[in-house]
Amino acid sequence: HKQRRVFTKQGNFYADNTSVSKSEMNTFTDLYDGEIHYIDDQLGKLFEYLKKTGEWEDTLLIVFADHGELFGERGLVGHHFCLDNSLLHVPLIIKWPLTSGSYPSVIESVVSLKHIFGTVLEAAGCDHPRSNALQQYDQESKRDTCVFADYRTPTSLLNQYREQVPEFDFSKYDLSLQAVQTLDYKLIADGDDELLYEITGANQEEKIPREDNEEIYIRLQEELDNRSQNLSPMDQEDQKDLNPNVRD
């Protein structure tokens, strides 16, 4: 009951109308771990089936998550309102077909889920920009490789919160965030506010002062600026068929 109240009516949580004790939050994470265990069990059954039917060696398998989940980190629950590595750092496991020439390895450099589509095209022998595939990372890890992430609070989510708690001002949760990350550092931009982080471990990051790390800050800021300049906004003709909430 408490889980439903917090996770399906999050407006009450963010309006401070409900609280979550440490033991209750532990229960939430236990339930989440149970879901992961279930998926792991189902994947095991799929792998066994592919082996029994002789399809395993010829199959490309990609296992990944779209995002993580927050259970109290930064005072948040769910997967909104930040670009914390607890949300961005997700599992990505690729089992290549035997004929691909790729072998088991752990790639240390950061990669992006946007490369999965190109990876499948590459494995299928289809034409595509080479830089969009993860096969290139088999040979070399690069500490200076950059990946990007964006977050925009969905209008529909804010409207839902306002319906749940009409008297509360949720404007502080109306966010537009951009992030660029290398293996060692991350810069998050929220309008004119920019925060620099050092990556200290798996899903661990520590805020560091920009003035003491000016060279790193400038380099990441330039990466964000270059990306923003290269993004092509969707024209009005393409937008007309979009759901209004998506368009906003």
PDB file of C-alpha atoms in Angstrom, residues 42-224:
ATOM      1  CA  GLN A  42      13.727 -15.559 -17.771  1.00  0.00           C
ATOM      2  CA  LEU A  43      16.900 -14.685 -19.662  1.00  0.00           C
ATOM      3  CA  GLY A  44      18.458 -17.920 -18.449  1.00  0.00           C
ATOM      4  CA  LYS A  45      15.522 -19.858 -19.908  1.00  0.00           C
ATOM      5  CA  LEU A  46      15.875 -18.001 -23.217  1.00  0.00           C
ATOM      6  CA  PHE A  47      19.598 -18.737 -23.388  1.00  0.00           C
ATOM      7  CA  GLU A  48      19.016 -22.426 -22.673  1.00  0.00           C
ATOM      8  CA  TYR A  49      16.364 -22.585 -25.399  1.00  0.00           C
ATOM      9  CA  LEU A  50      18.712 -21.019 -27.954  1.00  0.00           C
ATOM     10  CA  LYS A  51      21.443 -23.512 -27.051  1.00  0.00           C
ATOM     11  CA  LYS A  52      19.112 -26.519 -27.244  1.00  0.00           C
ATOM     12  CA  THR A  53      17.784 -25.438 -30.648  1.00  0.00           C
ATOM     13  CA  GLY A  54      21.250 -24.802 -32.072  1.00  0.00           C
ATOM     14  CA  GLU A  55      20.645 -21.060 -32.494  1.00  0.00           C
ATOM     15  CA  TRP A  56      22.982 -19.794 -29.791  1.00  0.00           C
ATOM     16  CA  GLU A  57      26.157 -19.441 -31.851  1.00  0.00           C
ATOM     17  CA  ASP A  58      24.393 -17.547 -34.650  1.00  0.00           C
ATOM     18  CA  THR A  59      22.421 -15.176 -32.416  1.00  0.00           C
ATOM     19  CA  LEU A  60      23.233 -11.585 -31.517  1.00  0.00           C
ATOM     20  CA  LEU A  61      21.912 -10.917 -28.005  1.00  0.00           C
ATOM     21  CA  ILE A  62      21.824  -7.450 -26.439  1.00  0.00           C
ATOM     22  CA  VAL A  63      20.666  -7.076 -22.843  1.00  0.00           C
ATOM     23  CA  PHE A  64      20.288  -3.550 -21.492  1.00  0.00           C
ATOM     24  CA  ALA A  65      18.092  -1.275 -19.389  1.00  0.00           C
ATOM     25  CA  ASP A  66      16.542   2.011 -20.467  1.00  0.00           C
ATOM     26  CA  HIS A  67      17.315   3.707 -17.142  1.00  0.00           C
ATOM     27  CA  GLY A  68      17.958   3.060 -13.481  1.00  0.00           C
ATOM     28  CA  GLU A  69      15.691   3.879 -10.551  1.00  0.00           C
ATOM     29  CA  LEU A  70      16.099   6.217  -7.604  1.00  0.00           C
ATOM     30  CA  PHE A  71      15.238   5.073  -4.090  1.00  0.00           C
ATOM     31  CA  GLY A  72      15.930   8.152  -2.025  1.00  0.00           C
ATOM     32  CA  GLU A  73      19.150   9.287  -3.706  1.00  0.00           C
ATOM     33  CA  ARG A  74      19.170  13.108  -3.821  1.00  0.00           C
ATOM     34  CA  GLY A  75      15.802  12.936  -2.043  1.00  0.00           C
ATOM     35  CA  LEU A  76      14.166  11.514  -5.186  1.00  0.00           C
ATOM     36  CA  VAL A  77      12.176   8.403  -6.071  1.00  0.00           C
ATOM     37  CA  GLY A  78      11.482   7.062  -9.540  1.00  0.00           C
ATOM     38  CA  HIS A  79      13.512   8.197 -12.557  1.00  0.00           C
ATOM     39  CA  HIS A  80      12.895  11.900 -12.978  1.00  0.00           C
ATOM     40  CA  PHE A  81      14.425  15.296 -12.126  1.00  0.00           C
ATOM     41  CA  CYS A  82      18.146  14.520 -12.419  1.00  0.00           C
ATOM     42  CA  LEU A  83      20.889  13.020 -14.566  1.00  0.00           C
ATOM     43  CA  ASP A  84      22.519  11.097 -11.734  1.00  0.00           C
ATOM     44  CA  ASN A  85      24.556   8.044 -12.702  1.00  0.00           C
ATOM     45  CA  SER A  86      22.145   5.963 -10.629  1.00  0.00           C
ATOM     46  CA  LEU A  87      19.821   6.564 -13.586  1.00  0.00           C
ATOM     47  CA  LEU A  88      22.317   6.739 -16.460  1.00  0.00           C
ATOM     48  CA  HIS A  89      24.727   3.892 -15.670  1.00  0.00           C
ATOM     49  CA  VAL A  90      22.792   0.817 -16.800  1.00  0.00           C
ATOM     50  CA  PRO A  91      23.738  -2.764 -17.698  1.00  0.00           C
ATOM     51  CA  LEU A  92      24.755  -3.392 -21.312  1.00  0.00           C
ATOM     52  CA  ILE A  93      25.693  -6.959 -22.241  1.00  0.00           C
ATOM     53  CA  ILE A  94      26.293  -8.081 -25.832  1.00  0.00           C
ATOM     54  CA  LYS A  95      26.716 -11.690 -26.944  1.00  0.00           C
ATOM     55  CA  TRP A  96      28.084 -11.643 -30.465  1.00  0.00           C
ATOM     56  CA  PRO A  97      27.416 -14.332 -33.070  1.00  0.00           C
ATOM     57  CA  LEU A  98      30.359 -16.701 -33.418  1.00  0.00           C
ATOM     58  CA  THR A  99      30.927 -15.504 -36.977  1.00  0.00           C
ATOM     59  CA  SER A 100      31.279 -11.854 -35.952  1.00  0.00           C
ATOM     60  CA  GLY A 101      34.940 -12.163 -34.981  1.00  0.00           C
ATOM     61  CA  SER A 102      34.218 -10.398 -31.677  1.00  0.00           C
ATOM     62  CA  TYR A 103      35.197 -12.075 -28.415  1.00  0.00           C
ATOM     63  CA  PRO A 104      34.182 -11.665 -24.760  1.00  0.00           C
ATOM     64  CA  SER A 105      35.662  -8.541 -23.221  1.00  0.00           C
ATOM     65  CA  VAL A 106      34.863  -5.733 -20.816  1.00  0.00           C
ATOM     66  CA  ILE A 107      34.863  -2.291 -22.439  1.00  0.00           C
ATOM     67  CA  GLU A 108      35.980   0.346 -19.968  1.00  0.00           C
ATOM     68  CA  SER A 109      35.122   3.442 -22.002  1.00  0.00           C
ATOM     69  CA  VAL A 110      31.678   4.999 -21.721  1.00  0.00           C
ATOM     70  CA  VAL A 111      29.193   4.096 -24.442  1.00  0.00           C
ATOM     71  CA  SER A 112      25.687   5.205 -25.289  1.00  0.00           C
ATOM     72  CA  LEU A 113      22.492   3.224 -25.784  1.00  0.00           C
ATOM     73  CA  LYS A 114      21.947   5.212 -28.984  1.00  0.00           C
ATOM     74  CA  HIS A 115      24.657   3.020 -30.534  1.00  0.00           C
ATOM     75  CA  ILE A 116      22.566  -0.139 -30.180  1.00  0.00           C
ATOM     76  CA  PHE A 117      20.624   0.481 -33.399  1.00  0.00           C
ATOM     77  CA  GLY A 118      23.841   0.920 -35.378  1.00  0.00           C
ATOM     78  CA  THR A 119      25.292  -2.153 -33.685  1.00  0.00           C
ATOM     79  CA  VAL A 120      22.406  -4.306 -34.923  1.00  0.00           C
ATOM     80  CA  LEU A 121      22.721  -2.851 -38.432  1.00  0.00           C
ATOM     81  CA  GLU A 122      26.447  -3.563 -38.433  1.00  0.00           C
ATOM     82  CA  ALA A 123      25.890  -7.165 -37.323  1.00  0.00           C
ATOM     83  CA  ALA A 124      23.243  -7.600 -40.044  1.00  0.00           C
ATOM     84  CA  GLY A 125      25.573  -6.262 -42.724  1.00  0.00           C
ATOM     85  CA  CYS A 126      23.502  -3.127 -43.385  1.00  0.00           C
ATOM     86  CA  ASP A 127      24.913   0.248 -44.374  1.00  0.00           C
ATOM     87  CA  HIS A 128      25.119   2.849 -41.599  1.00  0.00           C
ATOM     88  CA  PRO A 129      27.570   5.416 -40.184  1.00  0.00           C
ATOM     89  CA  ARG A 130      30.435   3.398 -38.697  1.00  0.00           C
ATOM     90  CA  SER A 131      30.631   5.622 -35.610  1.00  0.00           C
ATOM     91  CA  ASN A 132      27.107   4.559 -34.572  1.00  0.00           C
ATOM     92  CA  ALA A 133      28.082   0.947 -33.823  1.00  0.00           C
ATOM     93  CA  LEU A 134      29.585  -0.540 -30.673  1.00  0.00           C
ATOM     94  CA  GLN A 135      31.781  -2.978 -32.616  1.00  0.00           C
ATOM     95  CA  GLN A 136      34.431  -0.245 -32.804  1.00  0.00           C
ATOM     96  CA  TYR A 137      34.848  -0.384 -29.018  1.00  0.00           C
ATOM     97  CA  ASP A 138      36.052  -3.984 -29.123  1.00  0.00           C
ATOM     98  CA  GLN A 139      39.572  -2.962 -29.962  1.00  0.00           C
ATOM     99  CA  GLU A 140      40.277   0.072 -27.827  1.00  0.00           C
ATOM    100  CA  SER A 141      39.077   1.860 -24.710  1.00  0.00           C
ATOM    101  CA  LYS A 142      39.213   5.638 -24.708  1.00  0.00           C
ATOM    102  CA  ARG A 143      39.162   7.648 -21.506  1.00  0.00           C
ATOM    103  CA  ASP A 144      38.199  10.815 -23.380  1.00  0.00           C
ATOM    104  CA  THR A 145      35.201   9.347 -25.228  1.00  0.00           C
ATOM    105  CA  CYS A 146      32.120  11.490 -24.567  1.00  0.00           C
ATOM    106  CA  VAL A 147      28.504  10.416 -24.196  1.00  0.00           C
ATOM    107  CA  PHE A 148      25.515  12.680 -23.717  1.00  0.00           C
ATOM    108  CA  ALA A 149      22.221  12.615 -21.850  1.00  0.00           C
ATOM    109  CA  ASP A 150      19.209  14.897 -21.780  1.00  0.00           C
ATOM    110  CA  TYR A 151      16.256  15.305 -19.453  1.00  0.00           C
ATOM    111  CA  ARG A 152      13.135  17.405 -19.856  1.00  0.00           C
ATOM    112  CA  THR A 153      10.363  17.100 -17.283  1.00  0.00           C
ATOM    113  CA  PRO A 154       7.307  15.789 -19.149  1.00  0.00           C
ATOM    114  CA  THR A 155       4.430  18.259 -19.153  1.00  0.00           C
ATOM    115  CA  SER A 156       2.073  15.352 -18.540  1.00  0.00           C
ATOM    116  CA  LEU A 157       3.963  14.402 -15.366  1.00  0.00           C
ATOM    117  CA  LEU A 158       3.739  17.919 -13.917  1.00  0.00           C
ATOM    118  CA  ASN A 159       0.044  18.067 -14.798  1.00  0.00           C
ATOM    119  CA  GLN A 160      -0.474  14.754 -13.017  1.00  0.00           C
ATOM    120  CA  TYR A 161       1.285  16.056  -9.898  1.00  0.00           C
ATOM    121  CA  ARG A 162      -0.779  19.256  -9.956  1.00  0.00           C
ATOM    122  CA  GLU A 163      -3.973  17.220 -10.136  1.00  0.00           C
ATOM    123  CA  GLN A 164      -2.847  15.187  -7.112  1.00  0.00           C
ATOM    124  CA  VAL A 165      -1.808  18.215  -5.031  1.00  0.00           C
ATOM    125  CA  PRO A 166      -3.396  21.372  -6.553  1.00  0.00           C
ATOM    126  CA  GLU A 167      -2.226  23.651  -3.744  1.00  0.00           C
ATOM    127  CA  PHE A 168       1.506  22.873  -4.218  1.00  0.00           C
ATOM    128  CA  ASP A 169       3.823  24.781  -6.581  1.00  0.00           C
ATOM    129  CA  PHE A 170       5.731  22.178  -8.642  1.00  0.00           C
ATOM    130  CA  SER A 171       7.540  24.731 -10.819  1.00  0.00           C
ATOM    131  CA  LYS A 172      10.939  23.832  -9.318  1.00  0.00           C
ATOM    132  CA  TYR A 173      10.559  20.387 -10.880  1.00  0.00           C
ATOM    133  CA  ASP A 174      10.082  21.829 -14.375  1.00  0.00           C
ATOM    134  CA  LEU A 175      13.622  21.084 -15.535  1.00  0.00           C
ATOM    135  CA  SER A 176      15.616  20.950 -18.743  1.00  0.00           C
ATOM    136  CA  LEU A 177      18.983  19.260 -18.193  1.00  0.00           C
ATOM    137  CA  GLN A 178      21.908  18.295 -20.405  1.00  0.00           C
ATOM    138  CA  ALA A 179      24.929  16.208 -19.466  1.00  0.00           C
ATOM    139  CA  VAL A 180      28.188  15.192 -21.075  1.00  0.00           C
ATOM    140  CA  GLN A 181      30.325  12.483 -19.509  1.00  0.00           C
ATOM    141  CA  THR A 182      33.699  10.858 -20.021  1.00  0.00           C
ATOM    142  CA  LEU A 183      35.061   7.920 -18.095  1.00  0.00           C
ATOM    143  CA  ASP A 184      36.309  10.259 -15.346  1.00  0.00           C
ATOM    144  CA  TYR A 185      34.170  13.414 -15.360  1.00  0.00           C
ATOM    145  CA  LYS A 186      30.652  14.689 -15.998  1.00  0.00           C
ATOM    146  CA  LEU A 187      29.219  18.154 -16.591  1.00  0.00           C
ATOM    147  CA  ILE A 188      25.504  18.792 -16.043  1.00  0.00           C
ATOM    148  CA  ALA A 189      23.922  21.973 -17.386  1.00  0.00           C
ATOM    149  CA  ASP A 190      20.600  23.317 -16.134  1.00  0.00           C
ATOM    150  CA  GLY A 191      20.206  26.530 -18.093  1.00  0.00           C
ATOM    151  CA  ASP A 192      22.999  28.818 -16.888  1.00  0.00           C
ATOM    152  CA  ASP A 193      23.734  26.609 -13.877  1.00  0.00           C
ATOM    153  CA  GLU A 194      26.524  24.097 -14.552  1.00  0.00           C
ATOM    154  CA  LEU A 195      27.827  21.451 -12.148  1.00  0.00           C
ATOM    155  CA  LEU A 196      31.060  19.500 -12.601  1.00  0.00           C
ATOM    156  CA  TYR A 197      31.474  15.996 -11.167  1.00  0.00           C
ATOM    157  CA  GLU A 198      34.296  13.496 -10.846  1.00  0.00           C
ATOM    158  CA  ILE A 199      33.284   9.865 -11.395  1.00  0.00           C
ATOM    159  CA  THR A 200      34.590   8.043  -8.330  1.00  0.00           C
ATOM    160  CA  GLY A 201      33.071   4.577  -8.828  1.00  0.00           C
ATOM    161  CA  ALA A 202      30.145   2.632 -10.229  1.00  0.00           C
ATOM    162  CA  ASN A 203      27.148   4.951  -9.874  1.00  0.00           C
ATOM    163  CA  GLN A 204      29.245   7.214  -7.662  1.00  0.00           C
ATOM    164  CA  GLU A 205      30.105  10.818  -8.468  1.00  0.00           C
ATOM    165  CA  GLU A 206      31.432  13.703  -6.436  1.00  0.00           C
ATOM    166  CA  LYS A 207      30.847  17.377  -7.161  1.00  0.00           C
ATOM    167  CA  ILE A 208      34.126  19.241  -7.711  1.00  0.00           C
ATOM    168  CA  PRO A 209      34.787  23.009  -8.019  1.00  0.00           C
ATOM    169  CA  ARG A 210      35.010  24.343 -11.560  1.00  0.00           C
ATOM    170  CA  GLU A 211      37.692  26.869 -10.675  1.00  0.00           C
ATOM    171  CA  ASP A 212      40.094  24.088  -9.607  1.00  0.00           C
ATOM    172  CA  ASN A 213      39.389  22.032 -12.740  1.00  0.00           C
ATOM    173  CA  GLU A 214      39.135  24.737 -15.387  1.00  0.00           C
ATOM    174  CA  GLU A 215      40.667  22.731 -18.243  1.00  0.00           C
ATOM    175  CA  ILE A 216      38.258  19.810 -17.716  1.00  0.00           C
ATOM    176  CA  TYR A 217      35.281  22.155 -17.360  1.00  0.00           C
ATOM    177  CA  ILE A 218      36.069  24.094 -20.560  1.00  0.00           C
ATOM    178  CA  ARG A 219      36.571  20.927 -22.572  1.00  0.00           C
ATOM    179  CA  LEU A 220      33.245  19.404 -21.455  1.00  0.00           C
ATOM    180  CA  GLN A 221      31.433  22.714 -21.930  1.00  0.00           C
ATOM    181  CA  GLU A 222      32.743  22.865 -25.511  1.00  0.00           C
ATOM    182  CA  GLU A 223      31.496  19.317 -26.125  1.00  0.00           C
ATOM    183  CA  LEU A 224      28.015  20.309 -24.959  1.00  0.00           C
TER     184      LEU A 224
END
